Tab-separated table of C-alpha atoms in Angstrom:
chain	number	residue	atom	x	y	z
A	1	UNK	CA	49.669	-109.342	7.066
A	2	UNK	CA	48.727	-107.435	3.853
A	3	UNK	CA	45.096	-108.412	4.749
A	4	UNK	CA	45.395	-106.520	8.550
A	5	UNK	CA	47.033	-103.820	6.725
A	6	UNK	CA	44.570	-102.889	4.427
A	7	UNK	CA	41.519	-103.033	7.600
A	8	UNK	CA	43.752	-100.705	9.657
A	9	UNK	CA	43.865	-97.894	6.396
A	10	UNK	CA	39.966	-98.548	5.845
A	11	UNK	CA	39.788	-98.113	9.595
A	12	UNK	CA	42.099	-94.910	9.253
A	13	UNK	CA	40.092	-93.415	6.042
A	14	UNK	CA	36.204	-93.892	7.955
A	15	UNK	CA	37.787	-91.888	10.601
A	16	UNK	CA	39.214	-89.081	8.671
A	17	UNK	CA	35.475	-89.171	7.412
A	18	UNK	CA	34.063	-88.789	10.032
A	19	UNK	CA	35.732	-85.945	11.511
A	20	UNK	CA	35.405	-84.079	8.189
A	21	UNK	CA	31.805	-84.372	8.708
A	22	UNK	CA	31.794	-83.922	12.261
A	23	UNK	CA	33.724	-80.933	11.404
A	24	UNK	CA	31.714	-79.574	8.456
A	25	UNK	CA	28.518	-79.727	10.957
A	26	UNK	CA	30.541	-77.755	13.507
A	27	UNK	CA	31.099	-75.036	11.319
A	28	UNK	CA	27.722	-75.286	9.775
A	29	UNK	CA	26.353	-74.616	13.276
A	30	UNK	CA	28.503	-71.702	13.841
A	31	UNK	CA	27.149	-70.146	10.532
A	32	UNK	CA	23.759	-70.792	12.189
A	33	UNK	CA	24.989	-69.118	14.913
A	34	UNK	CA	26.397	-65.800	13.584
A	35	UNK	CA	23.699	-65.588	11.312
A	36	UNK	CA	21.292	-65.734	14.001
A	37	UNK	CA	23.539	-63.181	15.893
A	38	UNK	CA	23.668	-60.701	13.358
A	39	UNK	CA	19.766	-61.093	12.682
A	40	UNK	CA	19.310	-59.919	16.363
A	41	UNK	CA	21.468	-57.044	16.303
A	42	UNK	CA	20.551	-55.481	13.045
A	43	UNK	CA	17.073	-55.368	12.470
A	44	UNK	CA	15.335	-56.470	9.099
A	45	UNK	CA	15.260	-54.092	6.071
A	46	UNK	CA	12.213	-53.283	4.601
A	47	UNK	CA	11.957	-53.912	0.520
A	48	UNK	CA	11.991	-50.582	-1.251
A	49	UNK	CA	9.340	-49.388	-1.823
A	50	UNK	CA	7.864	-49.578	-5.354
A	51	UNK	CA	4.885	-48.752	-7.825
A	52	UNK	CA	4.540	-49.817	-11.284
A	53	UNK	CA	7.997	-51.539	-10.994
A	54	UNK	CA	9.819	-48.095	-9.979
A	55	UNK	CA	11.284	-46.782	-6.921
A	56	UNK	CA	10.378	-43.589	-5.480
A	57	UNK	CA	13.025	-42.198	-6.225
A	58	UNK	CA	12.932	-43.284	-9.540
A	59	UNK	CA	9.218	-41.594	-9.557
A	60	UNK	CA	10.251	-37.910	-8.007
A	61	UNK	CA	12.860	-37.330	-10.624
A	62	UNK	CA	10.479	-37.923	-13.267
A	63	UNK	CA	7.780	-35.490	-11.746
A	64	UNK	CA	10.349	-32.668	-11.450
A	65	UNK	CA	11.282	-33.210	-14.914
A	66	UNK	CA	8.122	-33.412	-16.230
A	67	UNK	CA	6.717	-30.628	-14.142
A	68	UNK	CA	7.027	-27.882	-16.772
A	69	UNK	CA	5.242	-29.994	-19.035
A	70	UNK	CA	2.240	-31.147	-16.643
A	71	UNK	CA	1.988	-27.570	-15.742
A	72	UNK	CA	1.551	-26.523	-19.158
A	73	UNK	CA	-1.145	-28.896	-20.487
A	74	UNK	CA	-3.516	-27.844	-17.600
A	75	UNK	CA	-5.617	-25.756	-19.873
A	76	UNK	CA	-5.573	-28.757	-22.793
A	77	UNK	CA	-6.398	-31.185	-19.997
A	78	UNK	CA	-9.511	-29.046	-18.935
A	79	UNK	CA	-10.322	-28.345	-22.345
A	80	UNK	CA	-10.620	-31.758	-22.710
A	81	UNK	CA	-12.639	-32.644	-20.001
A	82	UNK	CA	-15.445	-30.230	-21.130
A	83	UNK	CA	-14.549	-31.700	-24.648
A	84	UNK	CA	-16.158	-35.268	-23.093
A	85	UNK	CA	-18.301	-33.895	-20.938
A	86	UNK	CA	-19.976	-31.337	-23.543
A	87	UNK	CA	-18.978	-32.171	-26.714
A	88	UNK	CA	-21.447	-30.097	-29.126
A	89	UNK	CA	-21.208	-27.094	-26.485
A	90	UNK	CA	-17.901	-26.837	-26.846
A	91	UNK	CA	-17.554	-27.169	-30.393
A	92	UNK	CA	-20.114	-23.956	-30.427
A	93	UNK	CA	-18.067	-21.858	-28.335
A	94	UNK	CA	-14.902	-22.937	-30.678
A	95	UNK	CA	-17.049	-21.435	-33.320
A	96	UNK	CA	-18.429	-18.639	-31.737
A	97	UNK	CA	-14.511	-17.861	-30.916
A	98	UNK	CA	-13.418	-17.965	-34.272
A	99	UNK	CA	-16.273	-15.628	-36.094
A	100	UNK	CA	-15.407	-13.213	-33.033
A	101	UNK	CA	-11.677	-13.406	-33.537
A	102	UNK	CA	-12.474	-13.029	-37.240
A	103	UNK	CA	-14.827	-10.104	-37.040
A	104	UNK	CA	-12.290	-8.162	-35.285
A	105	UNK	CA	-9.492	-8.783	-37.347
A	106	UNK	CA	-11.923	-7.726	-40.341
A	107	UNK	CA	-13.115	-4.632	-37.988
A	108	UNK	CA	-9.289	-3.613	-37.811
A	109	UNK	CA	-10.241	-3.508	-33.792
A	110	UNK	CA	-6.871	-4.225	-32.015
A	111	UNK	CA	-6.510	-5.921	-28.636
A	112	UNK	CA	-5.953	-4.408	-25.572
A	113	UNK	CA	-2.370	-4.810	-24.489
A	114	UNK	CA	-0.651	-6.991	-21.806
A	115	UNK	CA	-1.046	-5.684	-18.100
A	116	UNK	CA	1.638	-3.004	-17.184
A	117	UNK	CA	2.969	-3.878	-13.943
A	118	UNK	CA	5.854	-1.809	-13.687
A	119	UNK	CA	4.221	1.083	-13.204
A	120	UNK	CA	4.657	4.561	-11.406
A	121	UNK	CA	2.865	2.797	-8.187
A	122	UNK	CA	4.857	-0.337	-8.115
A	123	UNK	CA	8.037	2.494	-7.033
A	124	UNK	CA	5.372	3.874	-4.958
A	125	UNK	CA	4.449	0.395	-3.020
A	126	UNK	CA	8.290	-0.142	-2.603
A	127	UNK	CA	9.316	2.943	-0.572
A	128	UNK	CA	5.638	2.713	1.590
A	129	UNK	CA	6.837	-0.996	2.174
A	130	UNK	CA	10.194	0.083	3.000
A	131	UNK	CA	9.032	2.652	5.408
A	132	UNK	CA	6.819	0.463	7.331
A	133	UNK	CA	9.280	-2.235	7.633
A	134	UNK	CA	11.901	0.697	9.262
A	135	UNK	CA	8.799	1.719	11.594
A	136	UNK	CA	8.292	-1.903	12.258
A	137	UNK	CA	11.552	-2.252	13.211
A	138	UNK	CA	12.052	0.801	15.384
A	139	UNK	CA	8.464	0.050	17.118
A	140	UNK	CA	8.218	-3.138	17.405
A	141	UNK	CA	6.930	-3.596	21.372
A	142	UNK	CA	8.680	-7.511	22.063
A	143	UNK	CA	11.941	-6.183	21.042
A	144	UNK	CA	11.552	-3.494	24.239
A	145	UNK	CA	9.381	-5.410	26.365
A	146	UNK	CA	10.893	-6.278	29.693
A	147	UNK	CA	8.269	-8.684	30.591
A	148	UNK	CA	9.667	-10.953	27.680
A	149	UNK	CA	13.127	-9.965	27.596
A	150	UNK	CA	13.936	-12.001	31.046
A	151	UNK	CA	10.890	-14.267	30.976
A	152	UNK	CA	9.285	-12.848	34.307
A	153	UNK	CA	5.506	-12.532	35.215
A	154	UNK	CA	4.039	-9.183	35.792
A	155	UNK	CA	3.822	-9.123	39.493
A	156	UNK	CA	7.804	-9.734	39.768
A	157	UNK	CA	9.843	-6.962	41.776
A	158	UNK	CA	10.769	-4.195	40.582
A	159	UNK	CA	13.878	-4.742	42.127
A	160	UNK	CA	14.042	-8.179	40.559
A	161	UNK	CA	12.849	-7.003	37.263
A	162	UNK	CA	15.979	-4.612	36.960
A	163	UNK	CA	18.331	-6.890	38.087
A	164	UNK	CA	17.216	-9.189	35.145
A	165	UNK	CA	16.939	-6.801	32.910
A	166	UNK	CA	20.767	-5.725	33.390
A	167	UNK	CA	22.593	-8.878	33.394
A	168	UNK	CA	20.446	-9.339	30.104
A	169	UNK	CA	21.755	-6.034	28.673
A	170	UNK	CA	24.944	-7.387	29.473
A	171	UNK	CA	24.740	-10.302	27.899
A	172	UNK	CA	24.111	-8.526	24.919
A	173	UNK	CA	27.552	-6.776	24.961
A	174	UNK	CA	26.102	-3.626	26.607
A	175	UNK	CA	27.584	-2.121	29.712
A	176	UNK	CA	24.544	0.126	30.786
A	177	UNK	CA	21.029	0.068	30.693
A	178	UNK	CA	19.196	1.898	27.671
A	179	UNK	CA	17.545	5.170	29.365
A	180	UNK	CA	14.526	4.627	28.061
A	181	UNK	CA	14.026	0.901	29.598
A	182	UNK	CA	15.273	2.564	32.337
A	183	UNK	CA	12.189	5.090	32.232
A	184	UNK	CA	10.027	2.728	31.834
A	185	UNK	CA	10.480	0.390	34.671
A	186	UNK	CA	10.082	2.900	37.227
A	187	UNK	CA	6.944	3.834	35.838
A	188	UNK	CA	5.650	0.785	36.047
A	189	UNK	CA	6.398	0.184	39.800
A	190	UNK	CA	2.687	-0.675	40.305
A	191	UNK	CA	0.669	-3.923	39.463
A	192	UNK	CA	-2.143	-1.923	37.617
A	193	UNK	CA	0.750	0.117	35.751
A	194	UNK	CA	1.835	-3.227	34.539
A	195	UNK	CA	-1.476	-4.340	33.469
A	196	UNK	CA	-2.533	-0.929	31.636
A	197	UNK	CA	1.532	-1.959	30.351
A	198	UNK	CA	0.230	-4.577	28.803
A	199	UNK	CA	-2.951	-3.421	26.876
A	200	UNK	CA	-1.335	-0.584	25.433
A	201	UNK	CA	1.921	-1.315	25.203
A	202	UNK	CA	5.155	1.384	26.493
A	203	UNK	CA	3.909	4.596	24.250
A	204	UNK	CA	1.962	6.137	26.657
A	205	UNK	CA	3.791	5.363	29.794
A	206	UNK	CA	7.298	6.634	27.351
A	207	UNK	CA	5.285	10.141	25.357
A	208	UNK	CA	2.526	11.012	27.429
A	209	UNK	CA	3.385	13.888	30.205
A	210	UNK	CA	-0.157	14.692	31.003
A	211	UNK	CA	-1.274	10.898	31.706
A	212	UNK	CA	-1.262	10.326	35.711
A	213	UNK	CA	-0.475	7.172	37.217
A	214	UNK	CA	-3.028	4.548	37.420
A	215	UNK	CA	-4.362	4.285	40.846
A	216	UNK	CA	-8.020	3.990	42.336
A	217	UNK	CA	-8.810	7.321	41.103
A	218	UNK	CA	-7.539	7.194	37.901
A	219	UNK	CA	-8.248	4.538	36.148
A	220	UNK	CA	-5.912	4.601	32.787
A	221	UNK	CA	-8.189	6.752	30.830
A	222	UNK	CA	-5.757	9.472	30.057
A	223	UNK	CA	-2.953	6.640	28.866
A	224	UNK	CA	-6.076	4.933	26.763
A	225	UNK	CA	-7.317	8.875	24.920
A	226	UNK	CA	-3.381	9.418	24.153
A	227	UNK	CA	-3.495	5.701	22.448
A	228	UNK	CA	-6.350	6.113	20.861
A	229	UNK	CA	-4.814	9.628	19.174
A	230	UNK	CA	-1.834	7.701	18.109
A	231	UNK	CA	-3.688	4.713	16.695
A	232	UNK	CA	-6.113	7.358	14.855
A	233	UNK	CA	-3.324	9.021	13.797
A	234	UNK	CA	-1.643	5.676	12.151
A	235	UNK	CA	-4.999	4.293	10.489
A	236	UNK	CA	-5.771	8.146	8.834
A	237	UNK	CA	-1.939	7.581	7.821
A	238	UNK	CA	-3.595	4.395	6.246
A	239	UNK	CA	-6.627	5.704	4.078
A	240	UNK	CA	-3.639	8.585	2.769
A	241	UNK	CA	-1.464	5.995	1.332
A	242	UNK	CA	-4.429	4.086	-0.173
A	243	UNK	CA	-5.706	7.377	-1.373
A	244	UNK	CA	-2.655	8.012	-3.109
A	245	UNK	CA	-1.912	4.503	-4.491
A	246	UNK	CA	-5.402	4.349	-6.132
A	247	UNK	CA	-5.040	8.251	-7.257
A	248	UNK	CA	-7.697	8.407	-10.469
A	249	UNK	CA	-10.066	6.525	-9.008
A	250	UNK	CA	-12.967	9.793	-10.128
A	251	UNK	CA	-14.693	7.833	-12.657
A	252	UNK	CA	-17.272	4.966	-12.106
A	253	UNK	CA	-17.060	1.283	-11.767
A	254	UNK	CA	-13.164	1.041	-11.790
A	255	UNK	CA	-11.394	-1.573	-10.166
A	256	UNK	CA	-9.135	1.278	-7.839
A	257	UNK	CA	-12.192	2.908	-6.975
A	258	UNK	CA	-14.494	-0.143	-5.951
A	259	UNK	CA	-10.848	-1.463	-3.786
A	260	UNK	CA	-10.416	2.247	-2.517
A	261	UNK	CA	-13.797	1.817	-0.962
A	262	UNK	CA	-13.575	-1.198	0.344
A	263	UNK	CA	-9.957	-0.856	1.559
A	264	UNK	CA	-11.561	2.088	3.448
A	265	UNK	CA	-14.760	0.999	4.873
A	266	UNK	CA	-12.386	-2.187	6.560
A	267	UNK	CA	-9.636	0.187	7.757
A	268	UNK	CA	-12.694	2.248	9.182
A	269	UNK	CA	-14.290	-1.030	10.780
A	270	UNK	CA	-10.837	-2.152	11.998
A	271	UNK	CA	-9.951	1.105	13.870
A	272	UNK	CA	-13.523	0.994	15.606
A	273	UNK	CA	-12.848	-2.816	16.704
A	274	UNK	CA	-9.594	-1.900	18.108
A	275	UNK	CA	-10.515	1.251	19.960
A	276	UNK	CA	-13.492	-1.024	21.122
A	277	UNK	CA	-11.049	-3.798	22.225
A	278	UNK	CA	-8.673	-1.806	24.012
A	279	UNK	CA	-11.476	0.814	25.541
A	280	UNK	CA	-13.450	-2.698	27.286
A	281	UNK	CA	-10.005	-3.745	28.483
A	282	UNK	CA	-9.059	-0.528	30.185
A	283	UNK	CA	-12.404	0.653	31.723
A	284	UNK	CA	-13.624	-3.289	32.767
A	285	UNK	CA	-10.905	-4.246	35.757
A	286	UNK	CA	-12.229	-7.672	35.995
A	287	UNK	CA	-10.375	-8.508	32.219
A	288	UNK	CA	-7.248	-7.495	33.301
A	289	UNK	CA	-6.849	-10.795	35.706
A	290	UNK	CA	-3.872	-12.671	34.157
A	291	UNK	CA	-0.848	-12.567	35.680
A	292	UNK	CA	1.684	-14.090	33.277
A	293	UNK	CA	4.132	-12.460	30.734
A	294	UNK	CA	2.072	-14.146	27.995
A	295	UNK	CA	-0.961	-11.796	28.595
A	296	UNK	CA	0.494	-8.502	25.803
A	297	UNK	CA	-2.414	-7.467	24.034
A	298	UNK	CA	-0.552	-4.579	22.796
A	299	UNK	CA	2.347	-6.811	21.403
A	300	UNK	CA	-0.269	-9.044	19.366
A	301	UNK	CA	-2.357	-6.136	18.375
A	302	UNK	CA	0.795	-4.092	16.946
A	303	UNK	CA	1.840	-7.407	14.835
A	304	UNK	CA	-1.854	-7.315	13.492
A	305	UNK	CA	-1.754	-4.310	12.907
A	306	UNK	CA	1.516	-4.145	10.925
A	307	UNK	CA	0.343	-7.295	9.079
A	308	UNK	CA	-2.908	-6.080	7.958
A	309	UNK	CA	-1.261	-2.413	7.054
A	310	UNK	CA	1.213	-4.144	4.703
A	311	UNK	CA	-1.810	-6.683	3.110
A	312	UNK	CA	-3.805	-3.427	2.403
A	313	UNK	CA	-0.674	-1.734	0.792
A	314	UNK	CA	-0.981	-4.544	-1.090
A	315	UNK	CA	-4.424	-4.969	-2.385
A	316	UNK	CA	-3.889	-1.468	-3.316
A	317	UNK	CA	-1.160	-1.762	-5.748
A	318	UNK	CA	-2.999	-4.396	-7.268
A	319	UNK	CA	-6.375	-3.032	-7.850
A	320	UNK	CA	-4.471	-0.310	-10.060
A	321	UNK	CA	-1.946	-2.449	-11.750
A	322	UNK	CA	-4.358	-4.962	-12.498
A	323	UNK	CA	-6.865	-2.907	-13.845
A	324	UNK	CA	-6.873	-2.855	-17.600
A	325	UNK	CA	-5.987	0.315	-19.331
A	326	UNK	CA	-8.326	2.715	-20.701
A	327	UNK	CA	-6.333	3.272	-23.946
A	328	UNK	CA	-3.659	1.021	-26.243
A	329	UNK	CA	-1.015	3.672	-25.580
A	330	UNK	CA	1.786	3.420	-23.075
A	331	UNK	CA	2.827	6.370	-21.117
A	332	UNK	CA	5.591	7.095	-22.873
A	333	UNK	CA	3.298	7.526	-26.087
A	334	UNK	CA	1.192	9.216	-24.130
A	335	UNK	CA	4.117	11.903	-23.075
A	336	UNK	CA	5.030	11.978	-26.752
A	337	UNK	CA	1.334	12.828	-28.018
A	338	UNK	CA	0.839	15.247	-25.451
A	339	UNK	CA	4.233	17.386	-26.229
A	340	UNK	CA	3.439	17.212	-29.514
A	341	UNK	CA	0.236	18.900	-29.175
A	342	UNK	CA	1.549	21.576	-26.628
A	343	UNK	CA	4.427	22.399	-29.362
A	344	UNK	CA	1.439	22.939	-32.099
A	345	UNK	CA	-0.629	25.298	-29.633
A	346	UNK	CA	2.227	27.296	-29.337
A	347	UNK	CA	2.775	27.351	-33.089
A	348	UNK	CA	0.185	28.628	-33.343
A	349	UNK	CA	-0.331	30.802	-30.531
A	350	UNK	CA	3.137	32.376	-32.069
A	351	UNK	CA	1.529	32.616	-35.599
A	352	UNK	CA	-1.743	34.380	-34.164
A	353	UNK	CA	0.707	37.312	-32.706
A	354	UNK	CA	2.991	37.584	-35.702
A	355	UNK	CA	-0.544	38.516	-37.354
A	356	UNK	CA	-1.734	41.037	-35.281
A	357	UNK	CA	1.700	42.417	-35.323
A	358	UNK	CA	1.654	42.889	-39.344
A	359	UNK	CA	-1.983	44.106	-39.020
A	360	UNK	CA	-1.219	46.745	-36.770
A	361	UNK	CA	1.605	48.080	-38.850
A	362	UNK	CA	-0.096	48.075	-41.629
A	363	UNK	CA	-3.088	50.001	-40.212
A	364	UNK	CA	-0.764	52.659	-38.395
A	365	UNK	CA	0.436	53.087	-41.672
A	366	UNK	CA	-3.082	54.773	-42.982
A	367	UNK	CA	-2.692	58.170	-42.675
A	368	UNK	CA	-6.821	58.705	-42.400
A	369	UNK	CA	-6.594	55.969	-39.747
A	370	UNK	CA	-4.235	57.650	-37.724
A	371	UNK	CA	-6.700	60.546	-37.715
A	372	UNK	CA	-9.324	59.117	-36.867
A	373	UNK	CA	-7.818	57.452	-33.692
A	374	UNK	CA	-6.106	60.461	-32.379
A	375	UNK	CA	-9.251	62.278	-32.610
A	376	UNK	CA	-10.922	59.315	-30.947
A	377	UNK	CA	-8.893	60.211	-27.804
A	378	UNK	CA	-9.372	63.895	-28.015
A	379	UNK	CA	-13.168	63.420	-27.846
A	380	UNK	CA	-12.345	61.136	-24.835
A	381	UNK	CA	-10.622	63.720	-22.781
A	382	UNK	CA	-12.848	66.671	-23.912
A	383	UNK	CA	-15.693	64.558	-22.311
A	384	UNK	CA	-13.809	63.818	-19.156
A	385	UNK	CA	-12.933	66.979	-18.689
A	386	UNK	CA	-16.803	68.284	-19.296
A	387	UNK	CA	-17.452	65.496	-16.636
A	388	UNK	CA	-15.197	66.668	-14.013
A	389	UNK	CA	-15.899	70.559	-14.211
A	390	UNK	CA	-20.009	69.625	-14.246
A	391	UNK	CA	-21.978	71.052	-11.323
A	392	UNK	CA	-24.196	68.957	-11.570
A	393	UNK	CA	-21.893	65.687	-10.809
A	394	UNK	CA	-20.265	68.038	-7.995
A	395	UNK	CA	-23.570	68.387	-6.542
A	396	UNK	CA	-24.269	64.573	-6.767
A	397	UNK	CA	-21.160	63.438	-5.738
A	398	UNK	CA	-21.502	66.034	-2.403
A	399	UNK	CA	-25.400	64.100	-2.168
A	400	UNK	CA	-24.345	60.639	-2.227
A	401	UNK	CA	-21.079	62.062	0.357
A	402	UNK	CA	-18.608	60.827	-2.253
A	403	UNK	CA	-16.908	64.160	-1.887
A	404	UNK	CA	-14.709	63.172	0.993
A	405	UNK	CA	-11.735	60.500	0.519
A	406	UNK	CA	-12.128	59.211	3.932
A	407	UNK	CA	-15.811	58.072	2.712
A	408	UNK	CA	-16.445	54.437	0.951
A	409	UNK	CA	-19.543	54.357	0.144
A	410	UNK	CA	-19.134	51.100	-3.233
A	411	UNK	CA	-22.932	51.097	-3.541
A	412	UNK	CA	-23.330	54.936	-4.126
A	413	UNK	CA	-19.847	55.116	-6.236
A	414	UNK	CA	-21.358	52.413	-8.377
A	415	UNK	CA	-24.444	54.384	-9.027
A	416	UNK	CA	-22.730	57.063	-9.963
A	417	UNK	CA	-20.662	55.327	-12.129
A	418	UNK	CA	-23.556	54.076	-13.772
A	419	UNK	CA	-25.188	57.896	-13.931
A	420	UNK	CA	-21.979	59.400	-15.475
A	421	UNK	CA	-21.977	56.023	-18.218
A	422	UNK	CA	-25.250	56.801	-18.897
A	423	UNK	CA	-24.552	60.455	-19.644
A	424	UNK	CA	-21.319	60.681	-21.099
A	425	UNK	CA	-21.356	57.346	-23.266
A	426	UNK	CA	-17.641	56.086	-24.883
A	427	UNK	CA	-17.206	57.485	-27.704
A	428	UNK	CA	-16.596	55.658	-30.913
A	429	UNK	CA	-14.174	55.925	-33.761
A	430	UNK	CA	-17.543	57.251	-36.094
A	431	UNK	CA	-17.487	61.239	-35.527
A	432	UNK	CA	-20.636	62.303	-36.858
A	433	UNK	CA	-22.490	62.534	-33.634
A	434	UNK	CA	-21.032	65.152	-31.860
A	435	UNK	CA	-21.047	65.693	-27.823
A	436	UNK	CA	-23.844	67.353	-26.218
A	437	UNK	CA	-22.839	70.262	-24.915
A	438	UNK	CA	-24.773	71.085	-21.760
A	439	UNK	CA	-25.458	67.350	-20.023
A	440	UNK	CA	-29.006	66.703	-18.848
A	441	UNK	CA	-30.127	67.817	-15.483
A	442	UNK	CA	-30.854	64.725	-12.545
């Protein structure tokens, strides 16, 4: 009995066993499984990726720290690399820096100062920049244009064109259609209105009340002379602000006046290629062939224009404030010497009238002096009355017709003049010539 007891527990335990393992494999499998699962629905992750054992993240925050730093050893990294590649020329120019450096310093020669940039035309740049931005913003042709407002092509309706155009407007929160829009599309009720539109742009169809309507017989000419004006008008505009930006530019081989020129000569050669442009566009009829709202010449040619005005603004306000100055003193200084020196002239302008002052009180204070001067102007009007009462003058004066007030004869008067100076000479403060008294005969 004990021995069929103890076969039925070994019996018992190898079955236990076995379903343990039977089990364990299930749930292997179903590890498997899942795994396998998840692998499908999430795809594999890349590695990070890595150099020199560091992440790139790792690798960015060191290059923005250490960007000051790289920045700042450009120069000693160049210097270097002419160190290696030139090693004796380099150690010349080291020493043809130092006796330099040292020659000046025993010259007493100072260097010239840092560049001023804040400067009189820096002020100036900022209201011209200021101004142009307001005019680009008040002329700007896309903000106006109805072709691109409601995205229709140039041969659309007129009737469709307006329709657009208000349920745009009222998008916008406006009730009413601006009059000038208004204006303008029933002037352009025509497909070469529209095209002549496009080339150059709403001004002339908007300001000009001489232009007439394109047609067979007229062409656009009058619409292209009245843009031409206007665009003359803007690039002269142009050379005055560069003019006045670069103001000083008299003497030779300056850095304003070489940029003045050039600045010129291109605004020059710009206004030529644009009149050019536009004047092949109007008077050739086979250019103006597309039909879509991207065709604005006038819209791309305005932001050219606009962008190149701005860039030459520019380059002039740099070719002054990055020209070195002529002197070590700063304006103020300069305002300083310059009072300084108008306070001594009239010092001594002041002192110079104070003396003649004292000397003519003390020579009206010589009694023999006094004489002499009053007698001086006795002798003057005994001769001037000897001059008038003379027949002789009478009788030349009533020759050369100088008698009459209504005549104005200069070149006779001056002769006469020159007769009676002759004659009657000024008399001088010495008295011991005395007067003639009968004056020669002519």
């Amino acid at each position: 009995m004990k021995h069929g007891n103890v076969s039925c527990t070994v019996a018992m335990d190898s079955e236990k066993e076995t379903n343990m393992e039977h089990n364990q494999n299930q749930n292997q499998n179903q590890n498997h499984s899942n795994q396998n699962q998840n692998q499908n629905h999430n795809p594999p992750q890349l590695p990070p990726m890595a150099f020199l054992g560091l992440s790139l993240v790792t690798w960015q925050t060191l290059l923005i720290i250490a960007f000051p730093l790289i920045y700042g050893s450009f120069s000693r990294i160049r210097a270097v690399l002419l160190f290696i590649r030139h090693p004796l020329k380099s150690m010349e120019a080291r020493r043809n820096d130092q006796t330099t450096t040292s020659r000046v310093k025993d010259k007493g020669e100072e260097t010239p100062p840092a560049r001023r940039y804040w400067r009189l035309q820096t002020v100036f740049l900022g209201v011209i920049i200021v101004v142009h931005c307001v005019r680009f913003m008040g002329e700007n042709p896309r903000a106006s244009n109805p072709f691109r407002l409601t995205k229709q092509l140039l041969n659309v309706p007129s009737s469709t064109l307006a329709t657009s155009l208000e349920r745009y407007y009222r998008s916008q929160g406006l009730k009413e259609m601006p009059a000038e829009q208004e204006r303008l599309i029933r002037k352009l009720n025509t497909l070469d209105a529209r095209l002549l539109y496009s080339t150059l742009g709403p001004a002339p169809f908007l300001g000009c009340s001489w232009c007439r309507p394109p047609s067979s017989k007229a062409n656009g000419s009058d619409h292209l002379y009245f843009s031409l004006a206007r665009l003359g008008f803007e690039y002269a505009s142009l050379l005055l602000v560069v003019g006045l930006m670069t103001t000083g530019a008299s003497q030779l081989n300056t850095k304003r006046r070489v940029w003045r020129a050039r600045l010129g000569f291109l605004t020059m050669f710009v206004f030529v290629f644009e009149a050019v442009l536009l004047s092949l566009l109007v008077r050739i009829p086979s250019l103006l062939t597309a039909m879509d709202s991207a065709r604005m010449t006038w819209d791309a040619l305005f932001l050219f224009r606009s962008a190149l005005f701005a860039l030459f603004f520019l380059a002039a306000w740099w070719a002054v404030v990055s020209e070195p100055p002529r002197d070590l003193l700063t304006p103020s200084a300069k305002l300083g010497f310059g009072l300084a020196a108008l306070a001594s002239d009239l010092d001594s302008l002041v002192n110079r009238l104070r003396l003649t002052a004292l000397q003519r009180t003390a020579l009206m204070k010589d009694g023999d002096y006094r004489t002499r001067i009053q007698q001086f102007w006795e002798k003057v009007e005994r001769q001037a009355t000897q001059a008038s009462s003379s027949a002789s003058i009478e009788s030349l004066k009533d020759t050369m017709g100088l008698s009459a007030s209504e005549m104005k004869n200069h070149e006779a008067r001056d002769q006469l003049r020159t007769w009676i100076d002759n004659v009657y000479p000024d008399p001088s403060l010495s008295l011991s010539a005395s007067p003639s008294p009968n004056p020669p005969s002519l």
